[in-house]
Amino acid sequence: MEIIKTIKQMQSYSREQQRLGKTIGLVPTMGYLHEGHIELVKAARKENDIVIVSIFVNPIQFGVGEDFDIYPRDLKRDSQLLEKENVDVIFNPEGEEMYPAGYNTFVEVSGEITTKLCGASRPGHFRGVTTVVSKLFNTCLPDKAYFGQKDAQQVMVIEKMVKELNFPLTIVRVPIIREKDGLAMSSRNTYLSDELRKEALLLNQSLIKGKQAIENGEKDVEKVKKLIQDYIKTSPNANIDYVEILSGEDLSDLSDLSELKGKILIALAVKFGNTRLIDNQLVEV
Ligand code: AMP
C-alpha cells in the first residue's frame, strides 16, 4: 500500500492505472476510521481493480466554531486498518496541497437539497463538501466512488452534482453501519462521555419508532415528528437541532403521506453537550 501526498503524483498514478485498463474505486473519508468506513472500503474492494482511500480533514466544510481543530486524526492507525483491507493507495494531502494560498474556486449545488437539514444549520458546509469531492474526483480519477447513507443529504447532493456536472463516474451508496446497541458509527462518537453515549442511543430508537408509526399507517408528518421529538426530549442532555421527514428522492416537503409512493427520509441532528450527531432512516411506502 502506498501513501500519496501530492495531487500530481496521485493523478499520474491513476492515469497509469487507466492506461493499463484497471478500474478505480475511491472512498473519500476524513480518517479516524471505523467499521462504517471499512464497509465502504470492502464494497470498493469487491468491485474495482484498484482501491484508493482519501484521508483529508477538509477545512472548508467546517464552520467557524465547529470541530475542525479537534477532529480526531490518526494516520498510523488508519493505515494499519486499510492495509488489512488490501487498499492500494491512501491519498493524504496536506491542507496547502488542496487549497494553496489564493485558492478561490468552489463548486456549489443550489436549491432545497443544500439549504435544508444540515445545510440550514451549517451554512457553507455542502459547498465545502462538493468542492473537495470534485477535487478528489479530478485527482483520483475513479470509475466508482463510495459514500455512506449515514450522511444521507451529503450523498444526495453529490449524486446531483455528478449528474449535473457530468462527472464520468458512478456513485455507490452503502447502508448505515451501527454499533451493536444501534448507535450509528461516527468518528465523532469518540467525543462522547459514557453517560452521553448512553443517551445517544435514543436517536436510533426514536427513528425506529417513527419508521414503525409510518409503516403502521400514520399519515400525519407532524405527528410522527412530534413522536420522535418527544422521545428524544426524555434525554436530559439532548438538544435537538432538527427532526425532519422529507422526500427521500429530493428532500421536498411532505405534509401528508397518504398520496405518497416511494422513499421517505426521516433525518435528525441532535447535540449532546458539544457533540452534534446525525442519523436517519429511509422508509419505503
Ligand atoms: P467521514 O470520514 O465522516 O467524512 O465519512 C466518510 C464516508 O464514510 C462518508 O461517505 C460517510 O457517509 C461514510 N460513513 C461514515 N460513518 C458511516 C456509517 N456509520 N455507516 C456507513 N457509512 C458511514
Short mmCIF file of C-alpha atoms and ligand atoms in Angstrom, two decimals:
data_model
loop_
_atom_site.label_atom_id
_atom_site.label_comp_id
_atom_site.label_asym_id
_atom_site.label_seq_id
_atom_site.Cartn_x
_atom_site.Cartn_y
_atom_site.Cartn_z
CA MET A 1 0.00 0.00 0.00
CA GLU A 2 1.28 3.42 -1.00
CA ILE A 3 0.64 6.74 0.71
CA ILE A 4 0.49 9.55 -1.84
CA LYS A 5 0.58 13.17 -0.66
CA THR A 6 0.54 15.24 -3.86
CA ILE A 7 -2.14 15.83 -6.48
CA LYS A 8 0.36 15.45 -9.31
CA GLN A 9 1.56 12.04 -8.15
CA MET A 10 -1.98 10.87 -7.48
CA GLN A 11 -3.14 11.89 -10.96
CA SER A 12 -0.22 10.21 -12.67
CA TYR A 13 -0.77 7.01 -10.65
CA SER A 14 -4.46 6.93 -11.64
CA ARG A 15 -3.72 7.79 -15.28
CA GLU A 16 -1.28 4.90 -15.43
CA GLN A 17 -3.90 2.51 -13.96
CA GLN A 18 -6.42 3.72 -16.53
CA ARG A 19 -3.86 3.14 -19.31
CA LEU A 20 -3.46 -0.43 -18.03
CA GLY A 21 -7.23 -0.89 -18.26
CA LYS A 22 -7.79 -1.09 -14.49
CA THR A 23 -10.93 0.19 -12.81
CA ILE A 24 -10.55 2.55 -9.85
CA GLY A 25 -12.78 2.78 -6.76
CA LEU A 26 -12.46 5.81 -4.47
CA VAL A 27 -13.58 6.03 -0.83
CA PRO A 28 -13.40 9.66 0.38
CA THR A 29 -13.02 9.97 4.16
CA MET A 30 -11.79 12.35 6.85
CA GLY A 31 -9.96 9.49 8.57
CA TYR A 32 -10.13 8.17 12.12
CA LEU A 33 -11.66 5.13 10.52
CA HIS A 34 -14.29 2.84 11.99
CA GLU A 35 -16.27 -0.12 10.70
CA GLY A 36 -18.64 2.19 8.81
CA HIS A 37 -15.75 3.42 6.67
CA ILE A 38 -14.41 -0.13 6.33
CA GLU A 39 -17.74 -1.27 4.88
CA LEU A 40 -17.30 1.31 2.11
CA VAL A 41 -13.77 0.05 1.53
CA LYS A 42 -14.94 -3.58 1.33
CA ALA A 43 -17.61 -2.61 -1.21
CA ALA A 44 -14.96 -0.79 -3.27
CA ARG A 45 -12.54 -3.75 -3.00
CA LYS A 46 -15.18 -6.14 -4.40
CA GLU A 47 -15.99 -4.01 -7.42
CA ASN A 48 -12.67 -2.47 -8.60
CA ASP A 49 -9.12 -3.44 -9.58
CA ILE A 50 -7.65 -0.52 -7.64
CA VAL A 51 -8.94 0.96 -4.39
CA ILE A 52 -7.95 4.47 -3.28
CA VAL A 53 -9.00 5.79 0.15
CA SER A 54 -8.58 9.52 0.62
CA ILE A 55 -7.98 10.82 4.12
CA PHE A 56 -8.35 14.56 4.35
CA VAL A 57 -10.00 16.65 7.06
CA ASN A 58 -11.43 19.27 4.74
CA PRO A 59 -11.21 22.70 6.40
CA ILE A 60 -13.71 24.41 4.10
CA GLN A 61 -16.63 22.19 5.10
CA PHE A 62 -16.32 23.21 8.77
CA GLY A 63 -17.97 26.40 10.01
CA VAL A 64 -16.50 28.89 12.44
CA GLY A 65 -16.59 27.40 15.95
CA GLU A 66 -17.01 23.84 14.66
CA ASP A 67 -14.63 20.99 15.47
CA PHE A 68 -12.02 21.26 12.67
CA ASP A 69 -9.12 21.79 15.07
CA ILE A 70 -10.02 18.95 17.40
CA TYR A 71 -11.33 16.48 14.78
CA PRO A 72 -9.60 13.16 15.62
CA ARG A 73 -6.65 12.24 13.38
CA ASP A 74 -4.50 9.07 13.45
CA LEU A 75 -2.90 8.22 10.12
CA LYS A 76 -0.85 5.36 11.56
CA ARG A 77 -3.88 3.52 12.89
CA ASP A 78 -5.87 4.25 9.71
CA SER A 79 -3.01 2.89 7.55
CA GLN A 80 -2.94 -0.35 9.54
CA LEU A 81 -6.68 -0.82 9.11
CA LEU A 82 -6.54 -0.10 5.38
CA GLU A 83 -3.52 -2.36 4.81
CA LYS A 84 -5.65 -5.24 6.15
CA GLU A 85 -8.35 -4.45 3.60
CA ASN A 86 -5.84 -4.63 0.73
CA VAL A 87 -6.24 -0.99 -0.18
CA ASP A 88 -3.81 0.07 -2.92
CA VAL A 89 -3.36 3.76 -2.12
CA ILE A 90 -4.10 6.23 0.65
CA PHE A 91 -4.34 9.73 -0.77
CA ASN A 92 -3.46 12.02 2.14
CA PRO A 93 -2.74 15.57 1.01
CA GLU A 94 -1.89 18.47 3.33
CA GLY A 95 -4.24 21.45 3.53
CA GLU A 96 -1.95 23.65 1.39
CA GLU A 97 -1.78 20.99 -1.31
CA MET A 98 -5.58 21.11 -1.74
CA TYR A 99 -6.02 24.84 -1.07
CA PRO A 100 -2.83 26.76 -1.83
CA ALA A 101 -2.65 30.47 -0.98
CA GLY A 102 -5.09 32.43 -3.14
CA TYR A 103 -7.34 29.41 -3.76
CA ASN A 104 -10.74 30.71 -4.86
CA THR A 105 -12.76 28.15 -6.84
CA PHE A 106 -15.83 26.47 -5.35
CA VAL A 107 -18.48 24.04 -6.53
CA GLU A 108 -22.00 24.62 -5.27
CA VAL A 109 -25.25 22.71 -5.72
CA SER A 110 -28.10 25.18 -5.20
CA GLY A 111 -31.66 24.77 -4.01
CA GLU A 112 -33.55 22.96 -1.29
CA ILE A 113 -31.30 19.95 -1.37
CA THR A 114 -28.49 22.02 0.17
CA THR A 115 -30.46 24.60 2.16
CA LYS A 116 -32.49 22.19 4.32
CA LEU A 117 -31.36 19.93 7.20
CA CYS A 118 -27.59 20.22 7.72
CA GLY A 119 -27.45 22.98 5.09
CA ALA A 120 -29.60 25.17 7.34
CA SER A 121 -27.59 24.53 10.50
CA ARG A 122 -24.18 24.52 8.82
CA PRO A 123 -24.12 27.30 6.17
CA GLY A 124 -21.42 26.67 3.55
CA HIS A 125 -20.95 23.06 4.64
CA PHE A 126 -22.15 21.44 1.41
CA ARG A 127 -20.25 23.95 -0.73
CA GLY A 128 -17.14 22.74 1.09
CA VAL A 129 -18.11 19.11 0.56
CA THR A 130 -18.91 19.43 -3.16
CA THR A 131 -15.73 21.43 -3.74
CA VAL A 132 -13.45 18.89 -2.08
CA VAL A 133 -15.24 15.91 -3.62
CA SER A 134 -14.88 17.48 -7.10
CA LYS A 135 -11.17 17.99 -6.46
CA LEU A 136 -10.82 14.39 -5.25
CA PHE A 137 -12.60 13.11 -8.38
CA ASN A 138 -10.30 15.17 -10.63
CA THR A 139 -7.27 13.91 -8.72
CA CYS A 140 -8.04 10.21 -8.17
CA LEU A 141 -10.00 9.69 -11.43
CA PRO A 142 -12.32 6.97 -10.07
CA ASP A 143 -14.82 4.89 -12.04
CA LYS A 144 -16.85 4.48 -8.87
CA ALA A 145 -16.95 6.47 -5.62
CA TYR A 146 -18.42 5.16 -2.37
CA PHE A 147 -20.48 7.19 0.12
CA GLY A 148 -22.41 6.20 3.24
CA GLN A 149 -26.14 6.54 3.73
CA LYS A 150 -25.18 7.76 7.23
CA ASP A 151 -24.76 11.19 5.60
CA ALA A 152 -27.99 10.90 3.61
CA GLN A 153 -28.14 14.51 2.48
CA GLN A 154 -24.47 14.51 1.52
CA VAL A 155 -24.83 11.53 -0.82
CA MET A 156 -27.94 13.07 -2.42
CA VAL A 157 -26.09 16.35 -3.01
CA ILE A 158 -23.11 14.51 -4.51
CA GLU A 159 -25.32 12.40 -6.78
CA LYS A 160 -26.95 15.59 -8.07
CA MET A 161 -23.58 17.25 -8.62
CA VAL A 162 -22.24 14.21 -10.50
CA LYS A 163 -25.31 14.10 -12.71
CA GLU A 164 -25.46 17.83 -13.41
CA LEU A 165 -21.72 18.35 -13.96
CA ASN A 166 -21.42 15.10 -15.95
CA PHE A 167 -18.62 13.59 -13.89
CA PRO A 168 -17.83 10.31 -15.69
CA LEU A 169 -18.26 8.03 -12.69
CA THR A 170 -20.85 6.14 -10.65
CA ILE A 171 -21.78 6.90 -7.04
CA VAL A 172 -22.36 3.84 -4.87
CA ARG A 173 -24.37 4.19 -1.65
CA VAL A 174 -23.52 2.00 1.34
CA PRO A 175 -26.09 1.44 4.15
CA ILE A 176 -25.54 2.82 7.68
CA ILE A 177 -23.30 0.66 9.86
CA ARG A 178 -24.28 0.70 13.54
CA GLU A 179 -22.76 -0.40 16.81
CA LYS A 180 -24.40 -3.48 18.35
CA ASP A 181 -26.56 -1.22 20.51
CA GLY A 182 -27.79 0.71 17.46
CA LEU A 183 -25.68 3.89 17.64
CA ALA A 184 -24.65 4.89 14.11
CA MET A 185 -20.87 4.66 13.85
CA SER A 186 -19.14 8.02 13.59
CA SER A 187 -15.65 9.38 14.19
CA ARG A 188 -17.38 11.97 16.40
CA ASN A 189 -18.67 9.28 18.81
CA THR A 190 -15.22 9.42 20.43
CA TYR A 191 -16.17 12.86 21.82
CA LEU A 192 -18.98 11.33 23.94
CA SER A 193 -18.65 10.54 27.65
CA ASP A 194 -20.10 7.18 28.74
CA GLU A 195 -23.19 8.96 30.01
CA LEU A 196 -23.81 10.90 26.80
CA ARG A 197 -23.10 7.87 24.67
CA LYS A 198 -25.89 6.01 26.52
CA GLU A 199 -28.28 8.91 25.94
CA ALA A 200 -27.36 8.99 22.26
CA LEU A 201 -28.96 5.55 21.82
CA LEU A 202 -32.26 7.43 21.82
CA LEU A 203 -31.51 8.65 18.30
CA ASN A 204 -31.76 5.31 16.56
CA GLN A 205 -34.56 4.22 18.88
CA SER A 206 -36.61 7.31 18.06
CA LEU A 207 -36.03 6.80 14.32
CA ILE A 208 -37.27 3.22 14.61
CA LYS A 209 -40.38 4.47 16.44
CA GLY A 210 -41.01 7.00 13.67
CA LYS A 211 -40.47 4.41 10.96
CA GLN A 212 -42.86 1.98 12.66
CA ALA A 213 -45.54 4.67 13.01
CA ILE A 214 -45.37 5.35 9.25
CA GLU A 215 -45.34 1.66 8.41
CA ASN A 216 -48.38 1.20 10.66
CA GLY A 217 -50.28 3.74 8.60
CA GLU A 218 -49.69 7.13 10.28
CA LYS A 219 -50.11 9.73 7.53
CA ASP A 220 -49.61 12.93 9.51
CA VAL A 221 -45.99 14.05 9.21
CA GLU A 222 -46.25 16.44 12.16
CA LYS A 223 -47.49 13.65 14.45
CA VAL A 224 -44.55 11.42 13.54
CA LYS A 225 -42.10 14.29 14.05
CA LYS A 226 -43.61 15.02 17.46
CA LEU A 227 -43.38 11.36 18.46
CA ILE A 228 -39.65 11.40 17.63
CA GLN A 229 -39.01 14.78 19.30
CA ASP A 230 -40.83 13.78 22.49
CA TYR A 231 -38.84 10.58 22.69
CA ILE A 232 -35.53 12.42 22.28
CA LYS A 233 -36.53 15.03 24.84
CA THR A 234 -36.66 12.33 27.52
CA SER A 235 -32.85 12.60 27.47
CA PRO A 236 -31.71 15.41 29.82
CA ASN A 237 -28.71 16.42 27.68
CA ALA A 238 -30.18 16.18 24.18
CA ASN A 239 -30.55 19.42 22.28
CA ILE A 240 -32.48 18.93 19.04
CA ASP A 241 -31.09 20.74 16.01
CA TYR A 242 -33.68 19.25 13.62
CA VAL A 243 -36.05 16.34 13.18
CA GLU A 244 -37.41 16.29 9.62
CA ILE A 245 -39.46 13.99 7.45
CA LEU A 246 -38.91 14.74 3.77
CA SER A 247 -38.99 13.09 0.38
CA GLY A 248 -36.10 10.64 0.16
CA GLU A 249 -35.83 11.44 -3.55
CA ASP A 250 -35.20 15.21 -3.45
CA LEU A 251 -35.81 16.44 0.13
CA SER A 252 -39.05 18.17 -0.87
CA ASP A 253 -41.62 18.76 1.91
CA LEU A 254 -44.25 16.17 2.74
CA SER A 255 -47.25 17.23 4.76
CA ASP A 256 -49.50 14.25 4.23
CA LEU A 257 -48.15 10.80 3.44
CA SER A 258 -51.40 9.40 2.03
CA GLU A 259 -50.65 10.15 -1.63
CA LEU A 260 -47.01 9.27 -1.43
CA LYS A 261 -45.29 6.34 -3.12
CA GLY A 262 -41.55 5.99 -2.84
CA LYS A 263 -38.92 6.80 -0.27
CA ILE A 264 -39.40 8.90 2.86
CA LEU A 265 -36.33 10.18 4.71
CA ILE A 266 -36.56 10.64 8.47
CA ALA A 267 -33.47 12.65 9.39
CA LEU A 268 -32.28 14.16 12.63
CA ALA A 269 -29.41 16.10 14.13
CA VAL A 270 -29.07 16.33 17.89
CA LYS A 271 -26.40 17.85 20.10
CA PHE A 272 -25.25 16.08 23.22
CA GLY A 273 -23.07 18.62 25.00
CA ASN A 274 -20.81 19.97 22.25
CA THR A 275 -21.14 16.85 20.11
CA ARG A 276 -23.55 17.08 17.19
CA LEU A 277 -24.71 13.69 15.92
CA ILE A 278 -26.76 12.92 12.82
CA ASP A 279 -28.74 9.82 11.95
CA ASN A 280 -31.54 8.82 9.59
CA GLN A 281 -33.87 6.11 8.37
CA LEU A 282 -35.28 5.60 4.90
CA VAL A 283 -38.85 4.31 4.81
CA GLU A 284 -40.31 2.78 1.63
CA VAL A 285 -44.05 3.28 1.20
P1 AMP B 1 -16.34 10.88 7.13
O1 AMP B 1 -14.97 10.37 7.40
O2 AMP B 1 -17.17 11.06 8.35
O3 AMP B 1 -16.35 12.06 6.20
O4 AMP B 1 -17.08 9.73 6.34
C1 AMP B 1 -16.55 9.22 5.15
C2 AMP B 1 -17.60 8.36 4.47
O5 AMP B 1 -17.95 7.29 5.33
C3 AMP B 1 -18.89 9.13 4.16
O6 AMP B 1 -19.38 8.73 2.88
C4 AMP B 1 -19.81 8.68 5.26
O7 AMP B 1 -21.18 8.73 4.91
C5 AMP B 1 -19.36 7.25 5.47
N1 AMP B 1 -19.75 6.79 6.79
C6 AMP B 1 -19.41 7.36 7.99
N2 AMP B 1 -20.00 6.68 9.01
C7 AMP B 1 -20.71 5.68 8.44
C8 AMP B 1 -21.55 4.65 8.96
N3 AMP B 1 -21.78 4.51 10.26
N4 AMP B 1 -22.11 3.79 8.08
C9 AMP B 1 -21.90 3.93 6.74
N5 AMP B 1 -21.13 4.88 6.20
C10 AMP B 1 -20.55 5.74 7.02
#
